[in-house]
Amino acid sequence: MNFFKRAWLNVWAKKGRSVLLILVSSAILMFVLAGLLIRSAAVKATETAKTDAGATMTLSANRQAAFKKMQSSSSSSSSKSSRPKLTLTPVKLSDAKRIAKLSNIKSYNVTSSTTANAKSYETVSTSTGMSDSSGGGPGGMKSTSSSSGDTQINGVTATALTTDFTDNQSKITKGRGIKASDQGTNNVVIEKDLASQNNLTVGDTMTIKETTGSKSTRKVKVVGIYKASSTSSVSAGPMSTDPANTIYASYTLANTIKGSKYTGTADSVTFNVTNPAKASATKKAGNKLISSKYALSTDDASYQAIKASMDSVEGFANKIVWLVAIAGTIILALIVILMIRERRFEIGVLLSLGEARWKIVAQFFTEMLMVIVVALAIAGVGGQFVGNQLGSQLVSQSTTTQTSSSRTSGQPGGSGQPGGGSGGMRGGAGGPGSTTNSTKTKNPDLEITVSAVDLAELGGFGLAITFLSIMIASGGILRLEPKKVLIS
């Protein structure tokens, strides 16, 4: 009788022991499979985050270089009246277009901000404990300086590419947003409160008054109305206006209002990176295309937060796999050792009949292999459930809410722009010359599914655990003497 047949007869005859081995093996393999599934799901979630979370790269004036230049000019100047001012160079769109041709750039958004005074409408007033500002009829409130108006104009390539709209901080409620096709037009998108206060709707025209040069008036057409999620400007300071007074337009219109010397320039250009993992390499390539007057900065905080969390989940899943595999090997080895001690007489008889020791070891391995096959099927059914439960717990513990505040100050315009024009005052909650973004990053749910690859990998672990446990326990078989076994 060959050892395959003996193994089958023994498994069938000892049903209670076989069921116990199946249950133990199923539990071990189930947790091993859960770890494998969580690990693969974490890797998949990290890959998905490359497109969902995304990353951006911003081209703007190099403030540090401009500050050093100002200091050197200041040290060489002895007259206080001729003390130099911080001068930031507007970004050339030609440079931005060269960077946009890099392989890892998906799209880009040009930003050019300025201010104007209301002429045919009233601005939304905000009262604080420090001051009380009001629209005061056509023309709005009186500006706090000769170069800043009561209406903030944010010039962009498209509103759909701005963080306010992509993060759902602002939402189009009527009409449409600004598009790339609006370049060279006077189309604008206004805030809902400003529209309600002045009975404006899509298709109406507004008149604004420039704050520099000839201070001429300009008619703009409302093509859309948006709703901002927050209209509080308490932290903005006395120099700012209510966020409802922010108008979105094409960057070409903002440049026209700022003056002819700003044609073909921008305050900053934001590039959307296709693969956040290669953001640093893309930044290095972009730096080679620009002069020292400009600087490139990357923002992949959302991707890095998700990646760090998923790396933590993946690392914990690896620990589950190896700890359960090692513990399972030890447990099965102990069970097999006890099983061998019960079958010492059977082993002695087989050895006395001339059966090779390796065949006896192979018989025990075959018995365990039959058990593992059944346990593998059970683990394949229950492993996904266990994996989902463990995965949800791990993700809930690793979910982080990251609040990032970025301040961008001294852009071309305002008091820091060349010539002291009306370019860069940033109204709203951020205060002059700054923007503050608060973003929440939530980890993606793990999509845990059992695939043929996972089952094949689990089968490999099952074979390895079985082989190691049999090898550990077979040391006693190799040392047995048939005569001593039969006499005892």
Tab-separated table of C-alpha atoms in Angstrom:
chain	number	residue	atom	x	y	z
A	1	MET	CA	0.000	0.000	0.000
A	2	ASN	CA	1.522	3.345	-1.013
A	3	PHE	CA	1.677	6.299	1.370
A	4	PHE	CA	-0.948	8.284	-0.592
A	5	LYS	CA	-3.576	5.638	0.078
A	6	ARG	CA	-2.527	5.291	3.714
A	7	ALA	CA	-2.810	9.062	4.157
A	8	TRP	CA	-6.338	9.129	2.724
A	9	LEU	CA	-7.506	6.196	4.854
A	10	ASN	CA	-6.050	7.777	7.984
A	11	VAL	CA	-7.713	11.146	7.341
A	12	TRP	CA	-11.046	9.455	6.679
A	13	ALA	CA	-10.806	7.134	9.682
A	14	LYS	CA	-9.828	9.891	12.137
A	15	LYS	CA	-12.669	12.284	11.274
A	16	GLY	CA	-12.609	14.138	14.600
A	17	ARG	CA	-8.904	14.852	14.407
A	18	SER	CA	-9.207	15.831	10.746
A	19	VAL	CA	-12.018	18.293	11.502
A	20	LEU	CA	-9.934	19.829	14.303
A	21	LEU	CA	-6.960	20.240	11.973
A	22	ILE	CA	-9.213	21.774	9.311
A	23	LEU	CA	-10.615	24.312	11.791
A	24	VAL	CA	-7.180	25.283	13.099
A	25	SER	CA	-5.726	25.519	9.593
A	26	SER	CA	-8.731	27.513	8.358
A	27	ALA	CA	-8.325	30.063	11.151
A	28	ILE	CA	-4.623	30.442	10.386
A	29	LEU	CA	-5.115	30.775	6.638
A	30	MET	CA	-8.086	33.098	7.085
A	31	PHE	CA	-5.996	35.664	8.946
A	32	VAL	CA	-3.113	35.216	6.525
A	33	LEU	CA	-5.496	35.889	3.628
A	34	ALA	CA	-6.952	38.907	5.451
A	35	GLY	CA	-3.459	40.355	5.770
A	36	LEU	CA	-2.708	39.694	2.106
A	37	LEU	CA	-5.977	41.319	1.017
A	38	ILE	CA	-5.453	44.409	3.188
A	39	ARG	CA	-1.905	44.771	1.882
A	40	SER	CA	-2.948	44.576	-1.767
A	41	ALA	CA	-5.894	46.925	-1.147
A	42	ALA	CA	-3.583	49.477	0.510
A	43	VAL	CA	-1.229	49.348	-2.478
A	44	LYS	CA	-4.190	49.825	-4.827
A	45	ALA	CA	-5.501	52.737	-2.738
A	46	THR	CA	-2.098	54.431	-2.917
A	47	GLU	CA	-2.107	54.085	-6.704
A	48	THR	CA	-5.640	55.484	-6.853
A	49	ALA	CA	-4.583	58.437	-4.700
A	50	LYS	CA	-2.189	59.507	-7.452
A	51	THR	CA	-5.153	60.558	-9.563
A	52	ASP	CA	-7.769	61.332	-6.894
A	53	ALA	CA	-5.650	63.346	-4.438
A	54	GLY	CA	-3.399	64.878	-7.059
A	55	ALA	CA	-0.637	67.411	-6.617
A	56	THR	CA	0.038	70.922	-7.829
A	57	MET	CA	3.098	72.935	-8.740
A	58	THR	CA	3.022	76.736	-8.577
A	59	LEU	CA	5.176	79.143	-10.569
A	60	SER	CA	5.488	82.577	-8.960
A	61	ALA	CA	7.958	85.381	-8.378
A	62	ASN	CA	11.032	84.448	-6.342
A	63	ARG	CA	10.463	86.549	-3.247
A	64	GLN	CA	13.781	85.598	-1.632
A	65	ALA	CA	15.765	86.678	-4.687
A	66	ALA	CA	13.816	89.943	-4.858
A	67	PHE	CA	14.421	90.579	-1.157
A	68	LYS	CA	18.172	90.022	-1.531
A	69	LYS	CA	18.217	92.420	-4.469
A	70	MET	CA	16.380	95.020	-2.408
A	71	GLN	CA	18.852	94.621	0.474
A	72	SER	CA	21.843	95.055	-1.806
A	73	SER	CA	20.272	98.166	-3.336
A	74	SER	CA	19.439	99.487	0.126
A	75	SER	CA	23.023	99.095	1.362
A	76	SER	CA	24.354	101.041	-1.624
A	77	SER	CA	21.788	103.814	-1.228
A	78	SER	CA	22.529	106.528	1.356
A	79	SER	CA	19.390	108.580	0.847
A	80	LYS	CA	16.326	107.617	2.881
A	81	SER	CA	14.000	109.180	0.323
A	82	SER	CA	15.345	106.939	-2.425
A	83	ARG	CA	15.255	103.755	-0.365
A	84	PRO	CA	14.430	100.874	-2.746
A	85	LYS	CA	11.214	98.883	-2.508
A	86	LEU	CA	10.618	95.166	-2.826
A	87	THR	CA	9.907	94.569	-6.511
A	88	LEU	CA	8.504	91.235	-7.667
A	89	THR	CA	8.679	90.239	-11.307
A	90	PRO	CA	5.367	89.105	-12.839
A	91	VAL	CA	5.405	85.590	-14.245
A	92	LYS	CA	5.748	85.433	-18.019
A	93	LEU	CA	3.129	83.225	-19.647
A	94	SER	CA	5.721	82.135	-22.203
A	95	ASP	CA	7.693	80.488	-19.377
A	96	ALA	CA	4.532	78.881	-18.039
A	97	LYS	CA	3.716	77.404	-21.445
A	98	ARG	CA	7.166	75.804	-21.627
A	99	ILE	CA	6.641	74.164	-18.247
A	100	ALA	CA	3.153	73.037	-19.311
A	101	LYS	CA	4.758	70.938	-22.065
A	102	LEU	CA	6.486	68.680	-19.506
A	103	SER	CA	5.269	65.095	-19.606
A	104	ASN	CA	3.894	65.030	-16.039
A	105	ILE	CA	1.766	68.196	-16.379
A	106	LYS	CA	-1.948	67.595	-16.941
A	107	SER	CA	-3.283	71.175	-17.031
A	108	TYR	CA	-2.516	74.618	-15.665
A	109	ASN	CA	-4.371	77.634	-14.319
A	110	VAL	CA	-3.182	81.224	-14.707
A	111	THR	CA	-3.963	83.574	-11.808
A	112	SER	CA	-3.880	87.360	-12.013
A	113	SER	CA	-5.622	89.393	-9.319
A	114	THR	CA	-6.465	93.067	-9.091
A	115	THR	CA	-9.089	95.384	-7.642
A	116	ALA	CA	-11.590	97.890	-8.988
A	117	ASN	CA	-14.270	100.197	-7.627
A	118	ALA	CA	-17.988	99.589	-8.017
A	119	LYS	CA	-19.687	102.030	-10.386
A	120	SER	CA	-23.150	100.738	-11.280
A	121	TYR	CA	-23.741	98.530	-8.247
A	122	GLU	CA	-23.333	98.481	-4.494
A	123	THR	CA	-20.755	96.260	-2.832
A	124	VAL	CA	-21.656	94.039	0.096
A	125	SER	CA	-20.616	95.794	3.292
A	126	THR	CA	-19.167	94.106	6.369
A	127	SER	CA	-19.273	95.718	9.787
A	128	THR	CA	-16.681	94.841	12.429
A	129	GLY	CA	-15.776	96.202	15.821
A	130	MET	CA	-12.900	98.143	14.258
A	131	SER	CA	-14.634	99.851	11.386
A	132	ASP	CA	-17.902	100.159	9.546
A	133	SER	CA	-17.750	100.080	5.773
A	134	SER	CA	-20.668	100.532	3.468
A	135	GLY	CA	-21.356	100.628	-0.215
A	136	GLY	CA	-22.809	104.088	-0.075
A	137	GLY	CA	-24.617	103.928	-3.403
A	138	PRO	CA	-23.149	103.576	-6.882
A	139	GLY	CA	-19.426	103.452	-6.724
A	140	GLY	CA	-19.465	101.564	-3.422
A	141	MET	CA	-17.409	102.506	-0.428
A	142	LYS	CA	-14.407	104.728	-0.662
A	143	SER	CA	-11.222	102.746	-1.098
A	144	THR	CA	-8.670	102.758	1.684
A	145	SER	CA	-5.864	103.669	-0.707
A	146	SER	CA	-5.442	105.130	-4.133
A	147	SER	CA	-4.467	101.798	-5.643
A	148	SER	CA	-7.016	99.443	-4.077
A	149	GLY	CA	-10.702	99.193	-4.860
A	150	ASP	CA	-13.734	97.756	-3.117
A	151	THR	CA	-14.161	94.887	-5.580
A	152	GLN	CA	-11.689	92.023	-5.765
A	153	ILE	CA	-11.164	90.638	-9.269
A	154	ASN	CA	-9.636	87.189	-9.497
A	155	GLY	CA	-8.439	86.536	-13.025
A	156	VAL	CA	-8.120	82.833	-13.851
A	157	THR	CA	-7.892	80.509	-16.824
A	158	ALA	CA	-10.995	78.635	-15.652
A	159	THR	CA	-12.892	78.618	-12.363
A	160	ALA	CA	-13.086	74.819	-12.552
A	161	LEU	CA	-9.300	74.711	-12.074
A	162	THR	CA	-9.222	76.877	-8.928
A	163	THR	CA	-9.005	75.308	-5.471
A	164	ASP	CA	-12.107	77.143	-4.240
A	165	PHE	CA	-14.236	75.314	-6.800
A	166	THR	CA	-12.405	71.973	-6.872
A	167	ASP	CA	-12.624	71.774	-3.050
A	168	ASN	CA	-16.325	72.755	-3.163
A	169	GLN	CA	-15.690	75.897	-1.119
A	170	SER	CA	-17.484	77.724	-3.916
A	171	LYS	CA	-20.141	76.385	-6.262
A	172	ILE	CA	-21.787	77.708	-9.433
A	173	THR	CA	-25.530	78.141	-8.791
A	174	LYS	CA	-26.594	79.880	-12.011
A	175	GLY	CA	-25.107	80.145	-15.462
A	176	ARG	CA	-21.567	78.876	-15.893
A	177	GLY	CA	-18.056	79.445	-14.656
A	178	ILE	CA	-15.165	81.133	-16.403
A	179	LYS	CA	-13.661	79.023	-19.199
A	180	ALA	CA	-10.509	79.227	-21.296
A	181	SER	CA	-12.700	80.487	-24.147
A	182	ASP	CA	-13.440	83.639	-22.115
A	183	GLN	CA	-9.943	85.007	-22.752
A	184	GLY	CA	-10.160	88.469	-24.286
A	185	THR	CA	-13.761	88.986	-23.110
A	186	ASN	CA	-15.357	90.970	-20.278
A	187	ASN	CA	-17.312	87.994	-18.939
A	188	VAL	CA	-17.423	87.661	-15.140
A	189	VAL	CA	-18.867	85.398	-12.445
A	190	ILE	CA	-20.192	87.140	-9.329
A	191	GLU	CA	-21.108	85.974	-5.822
A	192	LYS	CA	-24.726	85.189	-4.946
A	193	ASP	CA	-25.006	87.820	-2.181
A	194	LEU	CA	-23.652	90.549	-4.444
A	195	ALA	CA	-26.106	89.516	-7.169
A	196	SER	CA	-29.066	89.489	-4.748
A	197	GLN	CA	-28.217	92.895	-3.287
A	198	ASN	CA	-28.131	94.487	-6.748
A	199	ASN	CA	-30.863	92.378	-8.425
A	200	LEU	CA	-28.343	91.050	-10.922
A	201	THR	CA	-28.747	87.820	-12.864
A	202	VAL	CA	-27.034	85.970	-15.684
A	203	GLY	CA	-26.868	88.139	-18.808
A	204	ASP	CA	-26.854	91.492	-16.975
A	205	THR	CA	-24.009	93.988	-17.254
A	206	MET	CA	-22.089	95.793	-14.511
A	207	THR	CA	-19.810	98.804	-14.609
A	208	ILE	CA	-16.546	98.908	-12.713
A	209	LYS	CA	-14.039	101.731	-12.370
A	210	GLU	CA	-10.310	101.200	-12.604
A	211	THR	CA	-8.224	102.447	-9.685
A	212	THR	CA	-5.077	103.427	-11.597
A	213	GLY	CA	-4.099	105.303	-14.734
A	214	SER	CA	-6.987	107.175	-16.295
A	215	LYS	CA	-9.377	105.420	-13.905
A	216	SER	CA	-11.713	104.695	-16.775
A	217	THR	CA	-14.902	102.688	-16.441
A	218	ARG	CA	-15.457	99.285	-17.967
A	219	LYS	CA	-18.617	97.263	-18.553
A	220	VAL	CA	-18.564	93.563	-17.718
A	221	LYS	CA	-21.122	90.877	-18.460
A	222	VAL	CA	-22.375	88.418	-15.829
A	223	VAL	CA	-22.224	84.875	-17.229
A	224	GLY	CA	-22.506	83.025	-13.929
A	225	ILE	CA	-23.322	83.304	-10.233
A	226	TYR	CA	-21.496	81.330	-7.556
A	227	LYS	CA	-22.105	80.682	-3.871
A	228	ALA	CA	-19.161	80.866	-1.474
A	229	SER	CA	-19.275	78.472	1.481
A	230	SER	CA	-18.046	81.144	3.892
A	231	THR	CA	-18.456	84.913	3.769
A	232	SER	CA	-16.801	85.824	7.050
A	233	SER	CA	-14.081	88.422	6.835
A	234	VAL	CA	-13.566	89.138	10.531
A	235	SER	CA	-9.962	87.928	10.356
A	236	ALA	CA	-9.242	89.824	7.176
A	237	GLY	CA	-8.362	93.100	8.820
A	238	PRO	CA	-9.499	96.656	8.055
A	239	MET	CA	-7.958	96.684	4.557
A	240	SER	CA	-10.156	93.916	3.154
A	241	THR	CA	-13.666	93.772	1.752
A	242	ASP	CA	-16.367	91.151	2.118
A	243	PRO	CA	-15.631	87.940	0.141
A	244	ALA	CA	-18.985	88.430	-1.604
A	245	ASN	CA	-17.334	91.303	-3.466
A	246	THR	CA	-14.984	88.885	-5.219
A	247	ILE	CA	-15.533	88.629	-8.975
A	248	TYR	CA	-14.034	85.890	-11.140
A	249	ALA	CA	-12.971	86.782	-14.669
A	250	SER	CA	-10.478	85.687	-17.277
A	251	TYR	CA	-6.905	86.586	-16.387
A	252	THR	CA	-6.754	88.667	-19.585
A	253	LEU	CA	-9.416	91.016	-18.189
A	254	ALA	CA	-7.542	91.348	-14.883
A	255	ASN	CA	-4.333	92.174	-16.761
A	256	THR	CA	-6.145	94.768	-18.867
A	257	ILE	CA	-7.426	96.494	-15.728
A	258	LYS	CA	-3.941	96.418	-14.175
A	259	GLY	CA	-2.350	98.055	-17.206
A	260	SER	CA	-0.786	97.330	-20.579
A	261	LYS	CA	2.592	96.376	-19.078
A	262	TYR	CA	0.946	93.312	-17.512
A	263	THR	CA	-0.095	91.826	-20.863
A	264	GLY	CA	1.176	88.262	-21.151
A	265	THR	CA	1.965	88.001	-17.435
A	266	ALA	CA	0.414	86.524	-14.317
A	267	ASP	CA	0.700	86.700	-10.544
A	268	SER	CA	1.191	82.944	-10.469
A	269	VAL	CA	0.529	79.828	-12.532
A	270	THR	CA	-0.641	76.579	-10.921
A	271	PHE	CA	0.104	73.317	-12.734
A	272	ASN	CA	-1.820	70.104	-12.046
A	273	VAL	CA	0.616	67.196	-11.837
A	274	THR	CA	-0.458	63.885	-13.361
A	275	ASN	CA	1.592	61.640	-11.057
A	276	PRO	CA	2.158	63.116	-7.562
A	277	ALA	CA	4.916	60.579	-6.903
A	278	LYS	CA	6.983	62.311	-9.604
A	279	ALA	CA	6.240	65.867	-8.445
A	280	SER	CA	9.817	66.449	-7.246
A	281	ALA	CA	11.287	65.289	-10.555
A	282	THR	CA	8.858	67.516	-12.448
A	283	LYS	CA	9.858	70.473	-10.271
A	284	LYS	CA	13.550	69.891	-11.070
A	285	ALA	CA	12.765	69.771	-14.787
A	286	GLY	CA	10.697	72.956	-14.505
A	287	ASN	CA	13.438	74.855	-12.660
A	288	LYS	CA	15.699	74.333	-15.664
A	289	LEU	CA	13.221	76.253	-17.838
A	290	ILE	CA	12.973	79.417	-15.723
A	291	SER	CA	15.323	82.119	-14.454
A	292	SER	CA	16.206	82.876	-10.841
A	293	LYS	CA	13.552	85.614	-10.814
A	294	TYR	CA	10.912	82.908	-10.496
A	295	ALA	CA	10.388	80.014	-8.108
A	296	LEU	CA	8.543	76.706	-8.364
A	297	SER	CA	6.835	75.201	-5.330
A	298	THR	CA	5.002	71.879	-5.075
A	299	ASP	CA	1.970	70.955	-2.999
A	300	ASP	CA	1.328	67.216	-2.721
A	301	ALA	CA	0.207	67.241	0.924
A	302	SER	CA	-3.056	65.379	0.230
A	303	TYR	CA	-1.280	62.617	-1.669
A	304	GLN	CA	1.482	62.335	0.921
A	305	ALA	CA	-1.067	62.140	3.758
A	306	ILE	CA	-2.957	59.314	2.051
A	307	LYS	CA	0.270	57.566	1.068
A	308	ALA	CA	1.629	57.731	4.627
A	309	SER	CA	-1.610	56.351	6.014
A	310	MET	CA	-1.787	53.551	3.454
A	311	ASP	CA	1.880	52.712	4.062
A	312	SER	CA	1.004	52.344	7.736
A	313	VAL	CA	-1.910	50.048	6.890
A	314	GLU	CA	0.264	48.053	4.480
A	315	GLY	CA	2.994	47.686	7.111
A	316	PHE	CA	0.489	46.474	9.689
A	317	ALA	CA	-0.952	44.010	7.165
A	318	ASN	CA	2.537	42.606	6.523
A	319	LYS	CA	2.974	42.124	10.257
A	320	ILE	CA	-0.342	40.265	10.406
A	321	VAL	CA	0.732	37.955	7.578
A	322	TRP	CA	4.110	37.069	9.049
A	323	LEU	CA	3.034	36.863	12.696
A	324	VAL	CA	0.082	34.619	11.845
A	325	ALA	CA	2.248	32.525	9.510
A	326	ILE	CA	4.930	32.024	12.170
A	327	ALA	CA	2.389	31.370	14.924
A	328	GLY	CA	0.470	29.010	12.628
A	329	THR	CA	3.617	27.062	11.813
A	330	ILE	CA	4.375	26.630	15.509
A	331	ILE	CA	0.793	25.611	16.346
A	332	LEU	CA	0.574	23.085	13.511
A	333	ALA	CA	4.024	21.731	14.386
A	334	LEU	CA	2.905	21.112	17.978
A	335	ILE	CA	-0.277	19.411	16.775
A	336	VAL	CA	1.681	17.180	14.378
A	337	ILE	CA	4.200	16.324	17.126
A	338	LEU	CA	1.337	15.219	19.390
A	339	MET	CA	-0.199	13.305	16.484
A	340	ILE	CA	3.093	11.504	15.830
A	341	ARG	CA	3.449	10.556	19.490
A	342	GLU	CA	0.003	8.933	19.327
A	343	ARG	CA	1.053	6.945	16.243
A	344	ARG	CA	4.440	5.696	17.439
A	345	PHE	CA	3.323	2.065	17.183
A	346	GLU	CA	2.048	2.557	13.622
A	347	ILE	CA	5.346	4.165	12.674
A	348	GLY	CA	7.295	1.304	14.304
A	349	VAL	CA	5.328	-1.305	12.349
A	350	LEU	CA	5.891	0.514	9.071
A	351	LEU	CA	9.610	0.836	9.777
A	352	SER	CA	9.881	-2.851	10.686
A	353	LEU	CA	8.184	-3.752	7.397
A	354	GLY	CA	10.946	-1.884	5.599
A	355	GLU	CA	9.058	1.333	4.772
A	356	ALA	CA	11.445	4.189	4.083
A	357	ARG	CA	11.482	6.980	6.629
A	358	TRP	CA	10.964	9.647	3.974
A	359	LYS	CA	7.778	7.886	2.848
A	360	ILE	CA	6.414	8.016	6.386
A	361	VAL	CA	7.211	11.729	6.510
A	362	ALA	CA	5.591	12.102	3.072
A	363	GLN	CA	2.476	10.346	4.400
A	364	PHE	CA	2.110	12.883	7.201
A	365	PHE	CA	2.720	15.699	4.727
A	366	THR	CA	0.035	14.291	2.408
A	367	GLU	CA	-2.427	14.065	5.290
A	368	MET	CA	-1.795	17.692	6.190
A	369	LEU	CA	-1.973	18.675	2.528
A	370	MET	CA	-5.489	17.216	2.285
A	371	VAL	CA	-6.440	19.204	5.357
A	372	ILE	CA	-4.903	22.398	3.952
A	373	VAL	CA	-6.827	22.078	0.670
A	374	VAL	CA	-10.151	22.050	2.546
A	375	ALA	CA	-8.957	24.825	4.875
A	376	LEU	CA	-7.923	26.900	1.856
A	377	ALA	CA	-11.457	26.742	0.458
A	378	ILE	CA	-12.947	27.790	3.806
A	379	ALA	CA	-10.421	30.620	4.213
A	380	GLY	CA	-11.182	31.861	0.702
A	381	VAL	CA	-14.833	32.298	1.682
A	382	GLY	CA	-14.283	33.836	5.126
A	383	GLY	CA	-11.070	35.736	4.443
A	384	GLN	CA	-12.794	38.601	2.635
A	385	PHE	CA	-15.167	39.175	5.566
A	386	VAL	CA	-12.309	39.188	8.074
A	387	GLY	CA	-10.272	41.424	5.765
A	388	ASN	CA	-13.117	43.941	5.453
A	389	GLN	CA	-13.547	44.111	9.225
A	390	LEU	CA	-9.829	44.494	9.926
A	391	GLY	CA	-9.353	46.893	7.018
A	392	SER	CA	-12.145	49.237	8.125
A	393	GLN	CA	-10.716	49.320	11.642
A	394	LEU	CA	-7.216	50.071	10.371
A	395	VAL	CA	-8.418	52.821	8.041
A	396	SER	CA	-10.577	54.431	10.740
A	397	GLN	CA	-7.563	54.536	13.048
A	398	SER	CA	-5.327	55.889	10.290
A	399	THR	CA	-7.792	58.466	8.940
A	400	THR	CA	-6.279	61.897	9.391
A	401	THR	CA	-7.668	65.351	8.885
A	402	GLN	CA	-4.947	67.676	7.745
A	403	THR	CA	-5.433	71.414	7.849
A	404	SER	CA	-2.896	73.298	5.826
A	405	SER	CA	-2.608	77.052	5.669
A	406	SER	CA	-0.594	78.560	2.891
A	407	ARG	CA	0.074	82.241	2.685
A	408	THR	CA	1.167	83.792	-0.581
A	409	SER	CA	2.110	87.402	-0.115
A	410	GLY	CA	3.605	90.228	-2.123
A	411	GLN	CA	2.444	89.059	-5.530
A	412	PRO	CA	2.855	91.459	-8.438
A	413	GLY	CA	0.606	94.350	-7.649
A	414	GLY	CA	-0.385	96.336	-4.589
A	415	SER	CA	2.365	98.211	-2.840
A	416	GLY	CA	4.897	95.588	-3.874
A	417	GLN	CA	4.315	95.584	-7.591
A	418	PRO	CA	6.461	97.431	-10.086
A	419	GLY	CA	5.184	100.950	-10.386
A	420	GLY	CA	2.776	100.624	-7.471
A	421	GLY	CA	-0.224	99.696	-9.592
A	422	SER	CA	-3.420	98.029	-8.515
A	423	GLY	CA	-2.415	94.452	-8.992
A	424	GLY	CA	-2.172	92.348	-5.943
A	425	MET	CA	-4.500	93.142	-3.108
A	426	ARG	CA	-6.102	89.944	-1.975
A	427	GLY	CA	-9.391	90.632	-0.330
A	428	GLY	CA	-11.509	88.318	1.772
A	429	ALA	CA	-10.629	86.158	4.707
A	430	GLY	CA	-6.994	85.897	3.872
A	431	GLY	CA	-6.175	89.532	4.245
A	432	PRO	CA	-4.201	91.664	1.843
A	433	GLY	CA	-1.779	89.791	-0.293
A	434	SER	CA	-2.611	86.381	1.121
A	435	THR	CA	-4.810	83.390	0.665
A	436	THR	CA	-5.608	80.827	3.325
A	437	ASN	CA	-6.731	77.336	2.383
A	438	SER	CA	-8.099	74.777	4.826
A	439	THR	CA	-8.353	71.310	3.346
A	440	LYS	CA	-9.435	67.991	4.805
A	441	THR	CA	-7.912	64.826	3.518
A	442	LYS	CA	-9.818	61.617	4.092
A	443	ASN	CA	-8.284	58.240	3.455
A	444	PRO	CA	-10.009	56.177	0.769
A	445	ASP	CA	-11.991	53.077	1.721
A	446	LEU	CA	-10.112	49.856	1.093
A	447	GLU	CA	-11.633	47.811	-1.728
A	448	ILE	CA	-10.995	44.273	-0.497
A	449	THR	CA	-11.721	41.513	-3.020
A	450	VAL	CA	-10.408	37.965	-3.298
A	451	SER	CA	-8.668	37.255	-6.601
A	452	ALA	CA	-7.028	34.162	-8.062
A	453	VAL	CA	-3.628	35.719	-7.380
A	454	ASP	CA	-4.516	36.144	-3.694
A	455	LEU	CA	-5.658	32.514	-3.449
A	456	ALA	CA	-2.485	31.339	-5.186
A	457	GLU	CA	-0.372	33.363	-2.749
A	458	LEU	CA	-2.395	31.981	0.151
A	459	GLY	CA	-1.860	28.463	-1.185
A	460	GLY	CA	1.871	29.116	-1.215
A	461	PHE	CA	1.756	30.232	2.412
A	462	GLY	CA	-0.330	27.158	3.273
A	463	LEU	CA	2.189	24.811	1.654
A	464	ALA	CA	5.074	26.574	3.367
A	465	ILE	CA	3.393	26.395	6.779
A	466	THR	CA	2.556	22.705	6.271
A	467	PHE	CA	6.050	21.823	5.063
A	468	LEU	CA	7.785	23.637	7.925
A	469	SER	CA	5.495	22.156	10.577
A	470	ILE	CA	6.046	18.615	9.227
A	471	MET	CA	9.815	19.134	9.014
A	472	ILE	CA	9.919	20.376	12.606
A	473	ALA	CA	7.845	17.436	13.839
A	474	SER	CA	9.556	14.758	11.705
A	475	GLY	CA	12.769	14.918	13.703
A	476	GLY	CA	11.318	12.328	16.073
A	477	ILE	CA	10.466	9.954	13.224
A	478	LEU	CA	14.008	9.988	11.886
A	479	ARG	CA	15.373	9.004	15.312
A	480	LEU	CA	12.909	6.165	16.014
A	481	GLU	CA	14.227	2.591	16.234
A	482	PRO	CA	11.578	0.027	15.173
A	483	LYS	CA	12.608	-2.654	17.732
A	484	LYS	CA	12.449	-0.228	20.660
A	485	VAL	CA	9.053	1.051	19.514
A	486	LEU	CA	7.578	-2.461	19.179
A	487	ILE	CA	9.054	-3.669	22.507
A	488	SER	CA	7.708	-0.596	24.355
